[in-house]
């Protein structure tokens, strides 16, 4: 800001000098200038007197007129030779210069106040908010980390440091800081849930293993803690326990304003989880009655057998890794498609949904085939992929979120696909 003000002031002074100096400089009428002017006037008067005498001698001018005219010329001659002009300065130029010196700065300031943005002079406001905020957090984090080296038992300080590292995306350091604050974390459901989410970020979005243990511990401390319920539902969904997932999310739903956008998204997830659970239960009933049969007798051995047996489909559900939940919106588009494993890029079958429909139940068969291409019943196994497209188009682009399963049989089985990766 200081540099800008100094530069603007220098430019303003330069403009004022350019405009005012010529007006302030005294314009002296010197003695030589006055003498030259009088000499010229005298010469003119002498010529006029000679003309009068010529007219009188020629008889065109009467004696009385000649006398009157000559008296007038003599008076003018006396006036011209008797007046001495002193050198003077142009007072009007000084007034104009003073007016400019006052008017230009006032007009400049008034114009900027009306049309400019005075707050732009404040460097705190001109920096991008995210950049300024990140720099401040980085400075605070480094200061706190240095202080905690001398106070290793400061649990509150380690928690603050962990949350700061997490905000900066430094999840490994955040997890280490949480472990140093175990005395405080182990007695707090919110901190246990936050610690679990941090570990899930390191594990590519999976909440199984250590994160699950932390969430189970948090549920015992506070069975209604919001973040704990959200992650407990995500764990149940990851383990394909969709009815449990719906129950956890339903308990969370009762704590949210029903008019909030989050409530609508969560309600849709509850309904979808119950639908998937119901579909899974209905499809499992016939299977339970055939439990004593040899499974190998029903397994197809080739693509032709799949088609003849009426197979040629893949079904399942798509979920989103909790670690990536903050990167999506309810209206973001999800594409689910199956490709042949021989490298062909055109999908054999595809469908489209939205993030608000997660967990998304799908079935890919010949009815979902693309025009002019092969059918899913033509192959024995496929690659199944689910992609949240940031551009809204099926083509992959940087920043897309996706999940992928390879070697999926097309014999009518079901799969669980987790969107847990980010397209570089």
Coordinates of C-alpha atoms in Angstrom, one line a residue:
X1 CA 0.0 0.0 0.0
X2 CA 2.8 2.4 0.9
X3 CA 4.5 1.9 -2.5
X4 CA 1.3 2.5 -4.3
X5 CA 0.6 5.8 -2.4
X6 CA 4.1 7.1 -3.0
X7 CA 4.0 6.3 -6.7
X8 CA 0.5 7.9 -7.1
X9 CA 1.7 11.0 -5.2
X10 CA 4.8 11.3 -7.4
X11 CA 2.7 11.1 -10.6
X12 CA 0.3 13.7 -9.2
X13 CA 3.1 16.1 -8.4
X14 CA 4.6 15.6 -11.8
X15 CA 1.3 16.4 -13.5
X16 CA 0.9 19.5 -11.3
X17 CA 4.3 20.8 -12.1
X18 CA 3.8 20.3 -15.9
X19 CA 0.5 22.3 -15.7
X20 CA 1.5 25.0 -13.2
X21 CA 5.1 26.0 -13.9
X22 CA 4.4 27.8 -17.1
X23 CA 1.6 29.7 -15.4
X24 CA 3.7 30.5 -12.3
X25 CA 6.7 31.7 -14.3
X26 CA 6.7 35.6 -14.4
X27 CA 6.1 36.9 -17.8
X28 CA 8.2 40.2 -17.6
X29 CA 7.7 43.0 -20.0
X30 CA 11.3 44.2 -20.2
X31 CA 12.6 47.7 -21.1
X32 CA 13.8 46.6 -24.5
X33 CA 10.3 45.2 -25.3
X34 CA 8.7 48.5 -24.4
X35 CA 11.3 50.5 -26.4
X36 CA 10.7 48.4 -29.5
X37 CA 7.0 48.9 -29.2
X38 CA 7.4 52.8 -28.9
X39 CA 9.8 53.0 -31.8
X40 CA 7.3 51.3 -34.0
X41 CA 4.4 53.6 -32.8
X42 CA 6.5 56.7 -33.4
X43 CA 7.3 55.7 -36.9
X44 CA 3.6 55.2 -37.7
X45 CA 2.8 58.6 -36.2
X46 CA 5.5 60.3 -38.3
X47 CA 4.2 58.7 -41.5
X48 CA 0.7 59.9 -40.7
X49 CA 2.0 63.5 -40.2
X50 CA 3.8 63.4 -43.5
X51 CA 0.6 62.2 -45.2
X52 CA -1.3 65.2 -43.7
X53 CA 1.3 67.6 -44.9
X54 CA 1.2 66.1 -48.4
X55 CA -2.6 66.4 -48.5
X56 CA -2.4 70.1 -47.4
X57 CA 0.2 71.0 -50.1
X58 CA -2.0 69.3 -52.7
X59 CA -5.0 71.3 -51.6
X60 CA -7.1 68.2 -50.6
X61 CA -7.0 69.1 -46.9
X62 CA -8.0 72.6 -45.6
X63 CA -5.8 74.5 -43.2
X64 CA -8.3 74.1 -40.4
X65 CA -8.6 70.3 -40.9
X66 CA -4.8 70.1 -41.1
X67 CA -4.4 71.9 -37.8
X68 CA -6.9 69.7 -36.0
X69 CA -5.4 66.5 -37.3
X70 CA -1.9 67.6 -36.6
X71 CA -2.9 68.5 -33.0
X72 CA -4.4 65.0 -32.5
X73 CA -1.2 63.3 -33.8
X74 CA 0.9 65.6 -31.6
X75 CA -1.1 64.6 -28.5
X76 CA -0.8 60.9 -29.3
X77 CA 3.0 61.4 -29.9
X78 CA 3.3 63.0 -26.5
X79 CA 1.4 60.2 -24.9
X80 CA 3.6 57.6 -26.5
X81 CA 6.9 59.3 -25.6
X82 CA 5.9 60.3 -22.1
X83 CA 4.8 57.0 -20.7
X84 CA 7.4 54.5 -19.3
X85 CA 6.0 51.0 -18.6
X86 CA 7.6 49.2 -15.6
X87 CA 8.2 45.5 -16.0
X88 CA 5.1 43.6 -14.7
X89 CA 4.2 40.0 -14.0
X90 CA 1.0 38.3 -15.2
X91 CA -1.2 38.1 -12.2
X92 CA -3.8 36.1 -14.0
X93 CA -1.3 33.2 -14.5
X94 CA -0.6 32.9 -10.8
X95 CA -4.3 32.7 -10.0
X96 CA -4.8 30.0 -12.7
X97 CA -1.8 28.0 -11.3
X98 CA -3.1 28.2 -7.8
X99 CA -6.5 27.0 -8.9
X100 CA -5.0 24.0 -10.7
X101 CA -2.8 23.1 -7.6
X102 CA -6.0 22.9 -5.5
X103 CA -8.4 21.5 -8.0
X104 CA -6.4 18.6 -9.4
X105 CA -5.8 16.8 -6.1
X106 CA -9.3 17.4 -4.9
X107 CA -10.8 16.2 -8.1
X108 CA -8.5 13.1 -8.1
X109 CA -9.5 12.1 -4.5
X110 CA -13.2 12.7 -5.1
X111 CA -13.2 10.7 -8.4
X112 CA -11.4 7.7 -6.7
X113 CA -13.8 7.8 -3.8
X114 CA -16.8 7.6 -6.2
X115 CA -15.5 5.3 -8.9
X116 CA -12.5 3.5 -7.3
X117 CA -12.2 0.9 -4.6
X118 CA -10.4 2.4 -1.6
X119 CA -10.2 -1.0 0.1
X120 CA -8.0 -2.3 -2.7
X121 CA -5.2 -0.3 -1.0
X122 CA -5.3 -2.7 1.9
X123 CA -3.0 -5.6 1.1
X124 CA -4.9 -7.8 3.6
X125 CA -7.9 -7.4 1.4
X126 CA -6.2 -7.7 -2.0
X127 CA -4.7 -11.1 -1.3
X128 CA -6.9 -14.1 -2.1
X129 CA -8.7 -15.1 1.0
X130 CA -7.6 -18.7 0.8
X131 CA -4.0 -17.9 0.3
X132 CA -3.9 -15.4 3.2
X133 CA -5.7 -17.8 5.4
X134 CA -3.5 -20.7 4.5
X135 CA -0.4 -18.6 5.2
X136 CA -1.7 -17.6 8.6
X137 CA -2.5 -21.2 9.5
X138 CA 0.9 -22.4 8.3
X139 CA 2.6 -19.9 10.5
X140 CA 0.5 -20.8 13.5
X141 CA 1.0 -24.5 13.0
X142 CA 4.8 -24.2 12.8
X143 CA 4.8 -22.0 16.0
X144 CA 2.6 -24.5 17.8
X145 CA 4.6 -27.5 16.7
X146 CA 7.8 -25.8 17.9
X147 CA 6.2 -25.0 21.3
X148 CA 4.9 -28.6 21.8
X149 CA 8.5 -30.0 21.5
X150 CA 9.1 -28.5 24.9
X151 CA 5.6 -29.5 26.2
X152 CA 5.0 -33.1 25.0
X153 CA 2.3 -33.7 27.6
X154 CA 0.1 -30.8 26.4
X155 CA -2.9 -32.9 25.1
X156 CA -4.9 -29.8 24.2
X157 CA -2.1 -28.5 22.2
X158 CA -1.6 -31.7 20.3
X159 CA -5.3 -31.8 19.5
X160 CA -5.2 -28.3 18.1
X161 CA -2.1 -29.2 16.1
X162 CA -3.8 -32.3 14.7
X163 CA -6.8 -30.4 13.6
X164 CA -4.6 -27.8 12.0
X165 CA -2.7 -30.4 10.1
X166 CA -5.9 -32.0 9.0
X167 CA -7.2 -28.6 7.7
X168 CA -4.0 -28.3 5.7
X169 CA -4.4 -31.8 4.2
X170 CA -1.3 -33.1 6.1
X171 CA -3.1 -36.2 7.3
X172 CA -0.1 -38.3 8.3
X173 CA 1.1 -35.6 10.6
X174 CA -2.4 -35.0 11.9
X175 CA -2.8 -38.7 12.8
X176 CA 0.6 -38.6 14.6
X177 CA -0.5 -35.5 16.6
X178 CA -3.8 -37.3 17.6
X179 CA -1.9 -40.3 18.8
X180 CA 0.2 -37.9 21.1
X181 CA -3.1 -36.7 22.6
X182 CA -4.5 -40.1 23.4
X183 CA -5.2 -39.2 27.0
X184 CA -7.8 -36.6 25.7
X185 CA -8.9 -38.3 22.5
X186 CA -9.8 -41.6 24.2
X187 CA -12.4 -39.9 26.3
X188 CA -14.1 -37.8 23.6
X189 CA -16.4 -39.2 20.9
X190 CA -16.0 -36.2 18.6
X191 CA -12.2 -36.5 18.8
X192 CA -12.3 -40.3 18.2
X193 CA -14.5 -39.7 15.1
X194 CA -12.1 -37.0 13.8
X195 CA -9.1 -39.3 14.4
X196 CA -10.9 -42.1 12.6
X197 CA -11.7 -39.8 9.6
X198 CA -8.0 -38.7 9.5
X199 CA -6.8 -42.3 9.4
X200 CA -9.4 -43.1 6.6
X201 CA -7.9 -40.3 4.5
X202 CA -4.5 -42.0 4.8
X203 CA -6.1 -45.3 3.8
X204 CA -7.6 -44.0 0.6
X205 CA -11.0 -43.6 2.1
X206 CA -11.4 -46.9 3.8
X207 CA -12.8 -46.9 7.4
X208 CA -12.1 -50.5 8.1
X209 CA -9.5 -51.6 10.5
X210 CA -8.2 -49.0 13.1
X211 CA -10.8 -46.3 12.1
X212 CA -13.6 -48.8 12.7
X213 CA -12.2 -49.6 16.2
X214 CA -12.2 -45.9 17.0
X215 CA -15.8 -45.4 15.8
X216 CA -17.0 -48.4 17.9
X217 CA -15.3 -46.8 20.9
X218 CA -16.9 -43.4 20.1
X219 CA -20.3 -45.0 19.9
X220 CA -19.9 -46.4 23.4
X221 CA -19.0 -43.0 24.7
X222 CA -21.8 -41.1 22.9
X223 CA -24.1 -43.1 20.7
X224 CA -25.7 -40.0 19.3
X225 CA -22.6 -38.0 18.4
X226 CA -23.3 -36.7 14.8
X227 CA -19.9 -37.3 13.1
X228 CA -19.7 -40.7 14.8
X229 CA -23.1 -41.7 13.4
X230 CA -22.2 -40.5 9.9
X231 CA -19.0 -42.6 9.9
X232 CA -20.6 -45.6 11.5
X233 CA -23.1 -45.6 8.7
X234 CA -20.3 -45.3 6.2
X235 CA -18.5 -48.3 7.8
X236 CA -21.7 -50.4 7.7
X237 CA -22.2 -49.4 4.0
X238 CA -18.6 -50.4 3.2
X239 CA -19.2 -53.7 4.8
X240 CA -22.5 -54.1 2.8
X241 CA -24.6 -53.9 6.0
X242 CA -27.0 -51.5 4.4
X243 CA -29.8 -51.8 6.9
X244 CA -27.4 -50.9 9.7
X245 CA -26.1 -48.0 7.6
X246 CA -29.7 -46.7 7.1
X247 CA -30.3 -47.0 10.9
X248 CA -27.2 -45.0 11.8
X249 CA -28.0 -42.3 9.3
X250 CA -31.6 -42.2 10.4
X251 CA -30.5 -41.4 13.9
X252 CA -28.3 -38.6 12.6
X253 CA -31.2 -37.3 10.4
X254 CA -33.3 -36.6 13.5
X255 CA -30.6 -34.1 14.7
X256 CA -30.6 -32.1 11.5
X257 CA -32.9 -29.3 10.4
X258 CA -35.3 -31.0 8.0
X259 CA -35.2 -28.0 5.7
X260 CA -31.5 -28.0 5.3
X261 CA -29.9 -29.4 2.1
X262 CA -27.8 -31.8 4.2
X263 CA -31.1 -33.3 5.5
X264 CA -32.4 -33.9 2.0
X265 CA -29.2 -35.6 0.9
X266 CA -29.1 -37.8 4.0
X267 CA -32.7 -38.7 3.7
X268 CA -32.1 -39.9 0.2
X269 CA -29.1 -41.9 1.4
X270 CA -31.3 -43.6 4.1
X271 CA -34.0 -44.4 1.6
X272 CA -31.5 -45.8 -0.9
X273 CA -29.7 -47.9 1.7
X274 CA -33.0 -49.4 2.8
X275 CA -33.9 -50.2 -0.8
X276 CA -30.5 -51.9 -1.4
X277 CA -30.9 -53.8 1.8
X278 CA -34.4 -54.9 0.8
X279 CA -33.2 -55.9 -2.7
X280 CA -30.4 -57.9 -1.2
X281 CA -32.7 -59.7 1.2
X282 CA -35.1 -60.7 -1.6
X283 CA -32.3 -62.0 -3.9
X284 CA -30.8 -63.9 -1.0
X285 CA -34.0 -65.9 -0.2
X286 CA -33.8 -68.3 -3.2
X287 CA -30.1 -68.7 -2.6
X288 CA -30.6 -69.8 1.0
X289 CA -33.0 -72.6 -0.2
X290 CA -30.2 -73.9 -2.6
X291 CA -27.5 -73.7 0.1
X292 CA -27.0 -77.5 0.0
X293 CA -26.4 -77.6 -3.7
X294 CA -22.9 -77.7 -5.2
X295 CA -21.9 -74.2 -6.2
X296 CA -19.8 -75.4 -9.0
X297 CA -22.8 -76.8 -10.7
X298 CA -24.2 -73.4 -11.3
X299 CA -21.0 -71.6 -12.2
X300 CA -20.6 -70.8 -16.0
X301 CA -17.4 -71.7 -17.7
X302 CA -17.5 -69.5 -20.8
X303 CA -19.1 -66.5 -22.3
X304 CA -21.3 -68.7 -24.6
X305 CA -22.5 -70.7 -21.6
X306 CA -23.4 -67.4 -19.9
X307 CA -25.6 -66.3 -22.8
X308 CA -27.2 -69.7 -23.1
X309 CA -28.0 -69.8 -19.4
X310 CA -29.6 -66.4 -19.5
X311 CA -26.8 -64.6 -17.7
X312 CA -24.8 -61.7 -19.1
X313 CA -25.3 -59.1 -16.4
X314 CA -23.6 -57.5 -13.4
X315 CA -25.4 -55.9 -10.5
X316 CA -24.3 -54.3 -7.3
X317 CA -24.1 -51.0 -5.4
X318 CA -21.9 -48.0 -5.5
X319 CA -20.8 -46.0 -2.4
X320 CA -18.6 -43.1 -1.8
X321 CA -15.6 -43.2 0.5
X322 CA -16.2 -40.9 3.5
X323 CA -12.9 -39.2 3.0
X324 CA -14.2 -37.8 -0.4
X325 CA -17.6 -36.8 0.8
X326 CA -16.6 -33.1 1.1
X327 CA -15.6 -33.0 -2.6
X328 CA -19.0 -33.7 -4.1
X329 CA -22.5 -32.1 -4.4
X330 CA -25.9 -33.8 -4.4
X331 CA -26.4 -33.0 -8.1
X332 CA -23.1 -34.2 -9.3
X333 CA -23.5 -36.9 -12.0
X334 CA -22.4 -40.5 -11.6
X335 CA -21.7 -42.8 -14.5
X336 CA -21.6 -46.6 -13.9
X337 CA -20.4 -48.7 -16.8
X338 CA -18.8 -52.0 -17.8
X339 CA -16.0 -52.5 -20.3
X340 CA -14.5 -55.5 -21.9
X341 CA -11.1 -56.5 -20.5
X342 CA -9.6 -56.7 -23.9
X343 CA -8.8 -53.0 -23.9
X344 CA -11.8 -51.7 -25.9
X345 CA -12.7 -48.2 -24.6
X346 CA -16.4 -48.2 -25.6
X347 CA -18.5 -49.5 -22.7
X348 CA -20.6 -52.6 -23.1
X349 CA -23.3 -51.2 -20.9
X350 CA -23.8 -48.0 -18.9
X351 CA -26.2 -46.1 -16.7
X352 CA -26.3 -42.6 -15.1
X353 CA -27.3 -41.4 -11.6
X354 CA -26.6 -38.6 -9.1
X355 CA -24.6 -38.3 -5.9
X356 CA -27.9 -37.8 -4.0
X357 CA -28.8 -41.4 -4.9
X358 CA -25.8 -42.9 -3.2
X359 CA -25.6 -45.7 -2.2
X360 CA -26.6 -46.3 -5.9
X361 CA -27.9 -49.8 -6.8
X362 CA -27.3 -50.8 -10.4
X363 CA -27.7 -53.6 -12.9
X364 CA -25.8 -53.6 -16.2
X365 CA -27.1 -56.0 -18.8
X366 CA -27.8 -56.1 -22.5
X367 CA -30.7 -53.7 -22.0
X368 CA -28.2 -51.0 -21.0
X369 CA -25.9 -51.7 -24.0
X370 CA -24.8 -48.7 -26.2
X371 CA -26.1 -48.7 -29.8
X372 CA -23.8 -50.3 -32.3
X373 CA -21.5 -52.0 -29.8
X374 CA -21.0 -55.3 -28.3
X375 CA -23.2 -56.6 -25.5
X376 CA -22.2 -57.6 -22.0
X377 CA -23.4 -61.1 -22.6
X378 CA -20.7 -61.5 -25.2
X379 CA -17.9 -61.6 -22.6
X380 CA -17.2 -63.7 -19.5
X381 CA -15.8 -60.9 -17.3
X382 CA -15.6 -57.1 -17.4
X383 CA -14.1 -54.0 -15.7
X384 CA -16.8 -52.2 -13.8
X385 CA -16.2 -48.5 -13.0
X386 CA -18.2 -45.8 -11.3
X387 CA -17.2 -42.2 -11.9
X388 CA -18.4 -38.9 -10.5
X389 CA -17.8 -36.6 -13.5
X390 CA -17.0 -33.0 -12.6
X391 CA -17.7 -31.9 -16.2
X392 CA -21.0 -33.8 -16.4
X393 CA -19.7 -35.9 -19.3
X394 CA -18.8 -39.6 -19.4
X395 CA -15.3 -38.9 -20.6
X396 CA -12.7 -38.9 -17.8
X397 CA -11.2 -35.6 -16.8
X398 CA -8.8 -34.3 -14.1
X399 CA -10.5 -34.1 -10.7
X400 CA -13.1 -36.8 -11.3
X401 CA -13.7 -39.2 -8.5
X402 CA -13.9 -42.9 -9.4
X403 CA -13.8 -46.5 -8.2
X404 CA -12.9 -49.5 -10.4
X405 CA -13.2 -53.3 -10.1
X406 CA -11.5 -55.7 -12.5
X407 CA -12.3 -59.3 -13.4
X408 CA -16.0 -59.1 -12.6
X409 CA -17.9 -62.1 -13.8
X410 CA -21.0 -61.5 -16.0
X411 CA -22.9 -64.4 -14.5
X412 CA -25.5 -62.3 -12.7
X413 CA -23.6 -61.9 -9.4
X414 CA -23.4 -58.8 -7.3
X415 CA -20.5 -56.5 -6.5
X416 CA -19.7 -53.6 -4.1
X417 CA -17.9 -50.7 -5.8
X418 CA -16.4 -47.9 -3.7
X419 CA -15.6 -44.5 -5.3
X420 CA -12.3 -43.9 -3.5
X421 CA -9.8 -42.4 -6.0
X422 CA -9.2 -39.1 -7.7
X423 CA -8.3 -38.7 -11.3
X424 CA -4.9 -36.8 -11.5

